[in-house]
CSV table of C-alpha atoms in Angstrom, one decimal:
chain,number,residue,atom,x,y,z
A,130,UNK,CA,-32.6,19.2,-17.4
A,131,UNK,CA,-33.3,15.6,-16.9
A,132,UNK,CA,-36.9,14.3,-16.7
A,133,UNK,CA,-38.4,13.3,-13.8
A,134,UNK,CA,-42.5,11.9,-13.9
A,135,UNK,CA,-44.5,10.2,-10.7
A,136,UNK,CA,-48.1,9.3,-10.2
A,137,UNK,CA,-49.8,9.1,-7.1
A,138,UNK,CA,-53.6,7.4,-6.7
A,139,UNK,CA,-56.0,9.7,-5.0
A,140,UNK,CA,-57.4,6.2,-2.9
A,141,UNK,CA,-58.4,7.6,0.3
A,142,UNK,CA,-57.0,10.5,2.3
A,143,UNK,CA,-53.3,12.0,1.8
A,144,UNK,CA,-51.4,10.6,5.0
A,145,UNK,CA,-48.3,12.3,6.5
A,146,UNK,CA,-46.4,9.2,4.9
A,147,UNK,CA,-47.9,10.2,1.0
A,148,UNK,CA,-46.3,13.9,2.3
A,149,UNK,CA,-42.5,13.3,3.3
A,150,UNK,CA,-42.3,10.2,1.0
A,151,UNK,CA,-44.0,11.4,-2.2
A,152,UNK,CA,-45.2,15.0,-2.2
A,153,UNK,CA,-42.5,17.3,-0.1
A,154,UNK,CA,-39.3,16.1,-2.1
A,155,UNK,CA,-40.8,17.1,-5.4
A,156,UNK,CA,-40.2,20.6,-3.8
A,157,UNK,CA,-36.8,20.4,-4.1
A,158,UNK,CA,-36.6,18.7,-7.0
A,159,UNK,CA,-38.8,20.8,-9.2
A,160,UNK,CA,-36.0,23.3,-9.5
A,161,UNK,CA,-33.4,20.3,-10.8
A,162,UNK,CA,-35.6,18.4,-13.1
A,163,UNK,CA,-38.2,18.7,-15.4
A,164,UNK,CA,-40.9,17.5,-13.6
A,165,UNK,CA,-44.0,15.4,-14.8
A,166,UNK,CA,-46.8,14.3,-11.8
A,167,UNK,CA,-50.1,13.0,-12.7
A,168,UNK,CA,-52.9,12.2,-10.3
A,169,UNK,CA,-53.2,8.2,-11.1
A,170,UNK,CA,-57.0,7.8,-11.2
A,171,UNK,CA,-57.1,5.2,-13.9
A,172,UNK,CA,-55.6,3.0,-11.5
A,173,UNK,CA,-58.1,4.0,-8.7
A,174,UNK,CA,-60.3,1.8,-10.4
A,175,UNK,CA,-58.6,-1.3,-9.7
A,176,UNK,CA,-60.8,-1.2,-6.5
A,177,UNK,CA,-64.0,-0.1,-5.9
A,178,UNK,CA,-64.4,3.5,-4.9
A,179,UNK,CA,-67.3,5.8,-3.8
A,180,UNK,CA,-67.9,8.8,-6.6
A,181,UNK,CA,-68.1,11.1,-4.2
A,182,UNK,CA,-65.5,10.3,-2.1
A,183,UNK,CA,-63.1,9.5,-5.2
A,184,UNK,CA,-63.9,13.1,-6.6
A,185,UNK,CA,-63.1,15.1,-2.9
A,186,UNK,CA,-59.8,12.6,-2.6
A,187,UNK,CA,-58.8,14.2,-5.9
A,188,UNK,CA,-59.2,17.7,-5.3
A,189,UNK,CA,-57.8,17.1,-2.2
A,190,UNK,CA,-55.0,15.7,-3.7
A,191,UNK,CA,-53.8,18.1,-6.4
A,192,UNK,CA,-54.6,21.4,-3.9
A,193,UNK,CA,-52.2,19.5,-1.3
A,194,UNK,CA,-49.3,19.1,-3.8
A,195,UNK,CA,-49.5,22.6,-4.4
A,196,UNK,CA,-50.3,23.7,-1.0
A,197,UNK,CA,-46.5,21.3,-0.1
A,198,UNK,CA,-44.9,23.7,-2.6
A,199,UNK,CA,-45.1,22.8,-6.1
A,200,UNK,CA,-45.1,25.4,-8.9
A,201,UNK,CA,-47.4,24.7,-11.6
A,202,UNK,CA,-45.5,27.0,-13.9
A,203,UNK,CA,-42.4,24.8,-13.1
A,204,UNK,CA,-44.2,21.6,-12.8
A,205,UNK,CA,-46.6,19.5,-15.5
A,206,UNK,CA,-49.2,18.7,-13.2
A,207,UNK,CA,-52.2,16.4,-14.7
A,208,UNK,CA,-54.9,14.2,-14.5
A,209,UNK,CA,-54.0,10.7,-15.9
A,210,UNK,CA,-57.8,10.2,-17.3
A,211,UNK,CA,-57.3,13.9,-19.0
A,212,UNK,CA,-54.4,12.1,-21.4
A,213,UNK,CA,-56.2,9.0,-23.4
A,214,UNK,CA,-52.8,8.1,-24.2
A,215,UNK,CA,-52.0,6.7,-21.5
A,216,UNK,CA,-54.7,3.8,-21.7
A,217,UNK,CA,-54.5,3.1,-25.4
A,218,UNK,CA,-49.9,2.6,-24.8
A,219,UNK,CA,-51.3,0.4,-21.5
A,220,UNK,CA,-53.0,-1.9,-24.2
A,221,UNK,CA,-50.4,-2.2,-26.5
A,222,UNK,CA,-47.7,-2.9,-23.5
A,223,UNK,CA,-49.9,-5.0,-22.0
A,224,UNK,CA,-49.5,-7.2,-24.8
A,225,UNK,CA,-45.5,-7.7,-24.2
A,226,UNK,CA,-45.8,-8.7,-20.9
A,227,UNK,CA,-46.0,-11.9,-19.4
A,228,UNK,CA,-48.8,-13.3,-17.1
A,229,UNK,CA,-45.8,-14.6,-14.8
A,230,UNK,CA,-44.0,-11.2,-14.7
A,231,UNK,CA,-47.7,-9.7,-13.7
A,232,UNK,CA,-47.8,-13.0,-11.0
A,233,UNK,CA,-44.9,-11.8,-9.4
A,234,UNK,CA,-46.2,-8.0,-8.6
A,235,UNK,CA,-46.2,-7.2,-5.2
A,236,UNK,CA,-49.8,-5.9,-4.7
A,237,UNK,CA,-51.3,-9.0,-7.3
A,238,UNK,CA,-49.1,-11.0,-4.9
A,239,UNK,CA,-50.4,-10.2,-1.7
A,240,UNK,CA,-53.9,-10.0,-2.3
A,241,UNK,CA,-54.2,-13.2,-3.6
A,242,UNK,CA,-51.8,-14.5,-0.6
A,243,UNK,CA,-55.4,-13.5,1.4
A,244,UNK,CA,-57.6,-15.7,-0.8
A,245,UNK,CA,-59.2,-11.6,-1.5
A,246,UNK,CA,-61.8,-11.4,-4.7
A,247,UNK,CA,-59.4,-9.5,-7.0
A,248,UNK,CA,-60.3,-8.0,-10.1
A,249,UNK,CA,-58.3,-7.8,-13.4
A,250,UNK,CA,-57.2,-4.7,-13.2
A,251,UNK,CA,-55.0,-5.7,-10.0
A,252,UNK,CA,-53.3,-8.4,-12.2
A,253,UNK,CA,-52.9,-6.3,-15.0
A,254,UNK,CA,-51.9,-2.8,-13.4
A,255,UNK,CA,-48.6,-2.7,-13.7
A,256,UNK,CA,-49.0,-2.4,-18.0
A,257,UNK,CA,-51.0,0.5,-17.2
A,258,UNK,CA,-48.0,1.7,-14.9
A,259,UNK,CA,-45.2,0.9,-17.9
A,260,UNK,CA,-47.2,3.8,-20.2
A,261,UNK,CA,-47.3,6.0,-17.4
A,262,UNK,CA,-43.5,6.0,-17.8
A,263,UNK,CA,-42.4,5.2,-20.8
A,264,UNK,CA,-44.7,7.6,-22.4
A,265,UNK,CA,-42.6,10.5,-21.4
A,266,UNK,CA,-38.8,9.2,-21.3
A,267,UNK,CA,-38.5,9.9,-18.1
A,268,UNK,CA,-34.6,9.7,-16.7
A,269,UNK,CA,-36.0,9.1,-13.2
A,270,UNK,CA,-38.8,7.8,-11.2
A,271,UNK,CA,-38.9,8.5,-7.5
A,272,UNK,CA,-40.5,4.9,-5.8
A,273,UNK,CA,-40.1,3.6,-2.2
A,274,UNK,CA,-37.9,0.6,-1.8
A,275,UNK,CA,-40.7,-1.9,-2.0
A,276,UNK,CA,-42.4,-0.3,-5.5
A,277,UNK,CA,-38.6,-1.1,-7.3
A,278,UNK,CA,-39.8,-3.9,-8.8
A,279,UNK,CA,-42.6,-1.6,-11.0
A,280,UNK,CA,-39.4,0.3,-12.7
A,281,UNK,CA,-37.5,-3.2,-13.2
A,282,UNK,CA,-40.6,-4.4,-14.7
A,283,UNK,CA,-40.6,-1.7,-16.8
A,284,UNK,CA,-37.3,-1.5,-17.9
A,285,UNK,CA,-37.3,-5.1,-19.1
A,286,UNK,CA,-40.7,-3.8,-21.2
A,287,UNK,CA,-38.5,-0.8,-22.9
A,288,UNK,CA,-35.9,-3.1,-23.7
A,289,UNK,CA,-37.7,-5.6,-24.9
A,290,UNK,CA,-39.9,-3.3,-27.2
A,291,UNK,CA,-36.9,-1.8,-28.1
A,292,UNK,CA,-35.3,-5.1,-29.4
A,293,UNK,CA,-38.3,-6.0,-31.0
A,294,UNK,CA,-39.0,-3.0,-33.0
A,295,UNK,CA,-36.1,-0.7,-33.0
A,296,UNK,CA,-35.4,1.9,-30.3
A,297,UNK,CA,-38.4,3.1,-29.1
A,298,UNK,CA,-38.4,4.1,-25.0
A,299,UNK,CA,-35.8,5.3,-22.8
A,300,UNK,CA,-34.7,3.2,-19.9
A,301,UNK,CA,-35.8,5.0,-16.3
A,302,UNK,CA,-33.6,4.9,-13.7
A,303,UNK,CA,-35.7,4.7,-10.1
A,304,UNK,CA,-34.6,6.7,-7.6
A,305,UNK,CA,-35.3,6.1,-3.9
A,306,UNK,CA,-35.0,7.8,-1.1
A,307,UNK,CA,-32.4,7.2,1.7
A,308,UNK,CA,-34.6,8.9,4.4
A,309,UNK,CA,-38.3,9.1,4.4
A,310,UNK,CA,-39.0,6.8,1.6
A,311,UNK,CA,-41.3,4.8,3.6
A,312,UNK,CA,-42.9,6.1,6.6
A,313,UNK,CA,-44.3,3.6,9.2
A,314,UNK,CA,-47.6,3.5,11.3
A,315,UNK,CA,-47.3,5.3,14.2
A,316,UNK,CA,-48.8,1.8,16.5
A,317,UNK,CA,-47.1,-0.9,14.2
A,318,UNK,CA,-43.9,0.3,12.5
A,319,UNK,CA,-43.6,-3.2,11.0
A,320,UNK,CA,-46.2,-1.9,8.6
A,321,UNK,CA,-46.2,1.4,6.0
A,322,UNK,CA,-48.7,4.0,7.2
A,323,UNK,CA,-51.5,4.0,5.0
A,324,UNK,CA,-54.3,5.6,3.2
A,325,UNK,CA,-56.9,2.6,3.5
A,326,UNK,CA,-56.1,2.2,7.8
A,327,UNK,CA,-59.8,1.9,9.0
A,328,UNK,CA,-58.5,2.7,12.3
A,329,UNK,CA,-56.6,5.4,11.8
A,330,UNK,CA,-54.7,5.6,14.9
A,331,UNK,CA,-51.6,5.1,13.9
A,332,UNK,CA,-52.5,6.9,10.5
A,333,UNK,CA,-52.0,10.6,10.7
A,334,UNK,CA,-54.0,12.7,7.4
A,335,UNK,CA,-52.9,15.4,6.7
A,336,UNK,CA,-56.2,17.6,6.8
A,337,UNK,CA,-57.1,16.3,10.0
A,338,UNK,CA,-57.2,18.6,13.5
A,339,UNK,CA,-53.6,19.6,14.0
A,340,UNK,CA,-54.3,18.5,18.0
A,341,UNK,CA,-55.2,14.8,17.2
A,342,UNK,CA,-52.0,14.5,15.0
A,343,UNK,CA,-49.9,15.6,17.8
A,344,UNK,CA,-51.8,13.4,20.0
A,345,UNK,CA,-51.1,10.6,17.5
A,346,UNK,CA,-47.4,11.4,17.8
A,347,UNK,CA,-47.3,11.3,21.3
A,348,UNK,CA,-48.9,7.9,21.8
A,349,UNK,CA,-47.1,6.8,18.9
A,350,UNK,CA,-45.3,2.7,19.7
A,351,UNK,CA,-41.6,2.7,20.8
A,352,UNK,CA,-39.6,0.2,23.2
A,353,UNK,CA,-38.7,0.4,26.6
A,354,UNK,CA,-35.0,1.2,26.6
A,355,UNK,CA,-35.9,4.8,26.6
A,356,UNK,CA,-32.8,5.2,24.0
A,357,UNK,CA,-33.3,8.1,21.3
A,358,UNK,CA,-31.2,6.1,18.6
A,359,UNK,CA,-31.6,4.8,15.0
A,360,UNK,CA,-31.4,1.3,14.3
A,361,UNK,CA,-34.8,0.6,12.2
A,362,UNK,CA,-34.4,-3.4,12.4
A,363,UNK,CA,-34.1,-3.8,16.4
A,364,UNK,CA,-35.9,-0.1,17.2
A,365,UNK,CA,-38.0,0.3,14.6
A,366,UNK,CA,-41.0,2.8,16.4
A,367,UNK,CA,-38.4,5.4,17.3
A,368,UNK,CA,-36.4,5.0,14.1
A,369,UNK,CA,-39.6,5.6,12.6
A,370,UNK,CA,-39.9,8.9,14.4
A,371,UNK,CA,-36.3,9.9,13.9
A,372,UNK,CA,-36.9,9.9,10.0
A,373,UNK,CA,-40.6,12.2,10.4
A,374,UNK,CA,-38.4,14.7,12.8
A,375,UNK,CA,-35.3,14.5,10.3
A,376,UNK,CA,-37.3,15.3,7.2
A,377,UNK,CA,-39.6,18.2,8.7
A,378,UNK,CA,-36.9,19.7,10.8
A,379,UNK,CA,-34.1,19.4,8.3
A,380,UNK,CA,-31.6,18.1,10.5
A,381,UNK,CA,-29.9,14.8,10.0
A,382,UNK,CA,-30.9,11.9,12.1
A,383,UNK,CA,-27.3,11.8,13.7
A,384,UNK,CA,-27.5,15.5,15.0
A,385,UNK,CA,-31.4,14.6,16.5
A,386,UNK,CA,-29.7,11.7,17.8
A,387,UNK,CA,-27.3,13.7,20.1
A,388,UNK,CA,-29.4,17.0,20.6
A,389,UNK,CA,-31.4,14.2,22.1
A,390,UNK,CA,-28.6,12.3,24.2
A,391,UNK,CA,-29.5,11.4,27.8
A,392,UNK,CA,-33.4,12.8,27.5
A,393,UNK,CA,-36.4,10.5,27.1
A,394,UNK,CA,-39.2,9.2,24.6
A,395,UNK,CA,-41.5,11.9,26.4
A,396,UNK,CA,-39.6,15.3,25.7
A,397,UNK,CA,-38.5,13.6,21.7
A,398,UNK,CA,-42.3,12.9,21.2
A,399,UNK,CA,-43.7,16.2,22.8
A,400,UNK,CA,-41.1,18.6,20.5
A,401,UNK,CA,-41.8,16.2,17.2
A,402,UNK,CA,-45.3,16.4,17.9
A,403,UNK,CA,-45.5,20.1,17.8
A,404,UNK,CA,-42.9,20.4,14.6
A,405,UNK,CA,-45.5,18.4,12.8
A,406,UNK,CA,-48.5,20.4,13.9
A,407,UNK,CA,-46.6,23.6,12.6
A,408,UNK,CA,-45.9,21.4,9.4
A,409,UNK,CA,-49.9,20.7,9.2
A,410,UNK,CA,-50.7,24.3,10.1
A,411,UNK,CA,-49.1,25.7,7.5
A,412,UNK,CA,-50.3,23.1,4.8
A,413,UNK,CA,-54.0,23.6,5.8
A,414,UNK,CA,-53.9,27.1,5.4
A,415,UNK,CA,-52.6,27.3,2.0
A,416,UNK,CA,-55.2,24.8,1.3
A,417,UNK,CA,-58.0,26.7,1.7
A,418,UNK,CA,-56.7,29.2,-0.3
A,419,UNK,CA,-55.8,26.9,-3.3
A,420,UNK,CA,-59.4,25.2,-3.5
A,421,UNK,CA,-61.6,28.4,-3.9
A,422,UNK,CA,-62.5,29.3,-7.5
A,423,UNK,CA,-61.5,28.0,-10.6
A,424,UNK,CA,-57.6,27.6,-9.7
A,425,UNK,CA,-57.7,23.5,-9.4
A,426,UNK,CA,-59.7,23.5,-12.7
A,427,UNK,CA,-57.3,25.6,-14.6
A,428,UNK,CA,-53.9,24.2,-13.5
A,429,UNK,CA,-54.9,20.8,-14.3
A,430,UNK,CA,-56.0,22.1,-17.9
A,431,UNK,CA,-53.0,23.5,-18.2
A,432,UNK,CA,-51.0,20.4,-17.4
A,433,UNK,CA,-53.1,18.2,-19.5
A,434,UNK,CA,-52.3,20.6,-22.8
A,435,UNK,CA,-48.7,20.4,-21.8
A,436,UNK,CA,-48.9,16.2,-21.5
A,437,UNK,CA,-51.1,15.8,-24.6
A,438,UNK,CA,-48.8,16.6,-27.2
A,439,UNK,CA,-46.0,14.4,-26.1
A,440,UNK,CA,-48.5,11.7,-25.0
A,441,UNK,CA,-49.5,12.1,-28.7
A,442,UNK,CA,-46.5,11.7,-30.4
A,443,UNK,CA,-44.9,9.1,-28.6
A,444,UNK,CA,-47.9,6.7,-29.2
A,445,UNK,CA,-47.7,7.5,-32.5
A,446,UNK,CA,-44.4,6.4,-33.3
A,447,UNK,CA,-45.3,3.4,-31.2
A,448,UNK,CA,-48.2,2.8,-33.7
A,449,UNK,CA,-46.0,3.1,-36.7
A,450,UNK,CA,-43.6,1.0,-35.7
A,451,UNK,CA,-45.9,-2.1,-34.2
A,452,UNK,CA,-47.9,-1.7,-37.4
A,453,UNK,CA,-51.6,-0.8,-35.8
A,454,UNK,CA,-51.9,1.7,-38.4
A,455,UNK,CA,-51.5,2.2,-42.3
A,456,UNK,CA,-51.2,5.5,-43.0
A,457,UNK,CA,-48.5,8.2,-41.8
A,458,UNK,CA,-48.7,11.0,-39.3
C-alpha cells in the first residue's frame, strides 16, 4: 500500500471545514493507504494557548477523528509531542533551509503583512513541518490548495539533503482535493472558515447545538440571483454551499445543481441545513461514547509505539550520514 501521513493542530475548536476538508476523507482513504495522522501540537505552540483549553481542543480532536470514522487498528494515530523525533529531525532540517524560503511561507507572510508581534516559531515552522513528513516517506500528503507550498518546500528539502549526503528521504507527492478542500465562512466566502473566528457566525463547530448550525446554514451569505449554480469566482456563497451539500450528501454538485433547477436559496438552505444537523447528530453521539474511560489514552499509546520505531530509525540514518554522531547503531 502506499503511505499516506497528515497533521492537524488542535488550535481551537474542530470546525465543519477541519471535518469535510481534513478529517471525513481519511475515511475512505484508510482502506487504500497506509495511513499516518498525528495531532500537531508542537506547532500549537507557535501561538500562545491556554493549558486548559489546549488540553480539551486535543481530546476533542483525536475522539472526533474517530468519532468521523477512522479505525485505529487501520490507522497510526499519534500525538506529535509523544515522538521526540520529530523535534530533534526539525533541528537538523532546519539547518538546510533558507531564511528566504522561510520568508516566503504563507502564514510567516501574512502575519507580518499586519505589522502582528510574531514569534520564531512562526518563521521557522515549516522545518518542523519538513520532519513531520519526511520522517515517514510518505507517498502522499493530503493539503488544501493554499498549504501546496509546505510540500514544495519540502520536496526541495529531500532533494537537497539527498544531493548532499546521498539518498536519504523520499519525495511526497501532495494531494488535494477537487471538492471540499477548502470550505468557506458561511458570512464571507472570500475567506476559509476557521478555528480562531471570534465571532463565530459564519463558523459552524462541530460540537456545537445541532439547531444553531442549521440556523447558521440558513442565514448563511449568497447573492440575489436566486440561481442554485456553481461558479465559485462570480457566486462564491452558494458555491460554497454546493460543495458542504455535495460532500455530506454524496451526490455531485452537477446532480444538486438540477435536483435544484427552478427552486430557490430558501428550500436549498432549509434541506442542506438539516443534512448537516443529521451529519452533526451522528458525530456527537459517537463522541460521547469515545471519550469515557481510558479509550483516548490507549489508542494514542498505541499509535505512538507504532511511530516510535520508524521515527527512530530514520533519524538515525540521518545522524550517520550528517555526521552528529561517532559511533554506529
Amino acid at each position: 500500500m502506499k503511505r499516506m501521513l497528515s497533521g492537524i493542530k488542535p488550535t481551537g475548536r474542530v470546525t465543519l471545514g477541519n471535518y469535510i476538508g481534513a478529517i471525513k476523507p481519511f475515511v475512505s482513504y484508510q482502506d487504500e493507504y497506509e495511513m499516518f495522522i498525528f495531532i500537531a501540537n508542537l506547532h500549537s505552540m507557535t501561538i500562545y494557548q491556554e493549558p486548559k483549553e489546549l488540553r480539551q481542543n486535543t481530546k476533542d480532536l483525536i475522539a472526533l477523528y474517530i468519532a468521523a470514522g477512522l479505525d485505529p487498528e487501520k490507522v497510526t494515530l499519534f500525538l506529535q509531542s509523544d515522538v521526540l523525533e520529530h523535534a530533534q529531525l526539525g533541528w537538523y532540517l532546519g539547518c538546510m533551509v533558507s531564511m528566504g524560503e522561510l520568508s516566503r511561507m504563507t502564514q510567516y507572510k501574512d502575519k507580518a503583512s499586519k505589522n502582528e508581534v510574531i514569534g520564531a516559531g512562526i518563521f521557522n515552522y515549516p522545518s518542523l513541518m519538513n520532519a513531520d513528513i519526511l520522517m515517514y516517506d510518505p507517498d502522499y500528503v493530503p493539503v488544501g490548495e493554499d498549504q501546496k507550498q509546505h510540500v514544495e518546500l519540502c520536496r526541495d528539502v529531500a532533494e537537497r539533503f539527498n544531493s548532499r549526503y546521498s539518498e536519504t528521504f523520499k519525495l511526497p507527492e501532495p494531494l488535494i482535493a477537487k471538492v471540499g478542500g477548502r470550505i468557506m465562512d458561511l458570512q464571507n466566502p472570500t475567506k476559509k472558515m476557521s478555528k480562531s473566528d471570534e465571532a463565530g457566525k459564519g463558523t459552524i463547530y462541530i460540537l456545537d447545538d445541532i439547531n444553531v448550525s442549521k440556523k447558521k446554514i440558513k442565514s448563511a451569505v449568497t447573492d440575489s440571483d436566486g440561481h442554485i449554480h456553481y461558479d465559485p469566482q462570480n457566486k462564491p456563497g452558494i458555491s460554497n454551499l454546493l460543495e458542504i451539500y455535495s460532500i455530506l450528501s454524496g451526490k455531485t454538485i452537477e446532480d444538486i445543481e438540477k435536483e435544484y433547477d427552478g427552486k430557490g436559496y430558501g428550500e436549498f438552505k432549509t434541506d442542506l441545513a438539516e443534512i448537516v444537523g443529521a451529519e452533526l447528530e451522528n458525530i456527537q453521539a459517537r463522541y460521547k461514547e469515545i471519550t469515557t474511560g481510558s479509550y483516548l489514552d490507549d489508542v494514542l499509546e498505541a499509535g505512538a509505539n507504532k511511530a516510535r520505531p520508524i521515527a527512530r530509525k530514520k533519524l538515525a540514518k540521518v545522524e550517520r550520514k550528517i555526521g552528529i554522531t561517532i559511533k554506529k547503531r
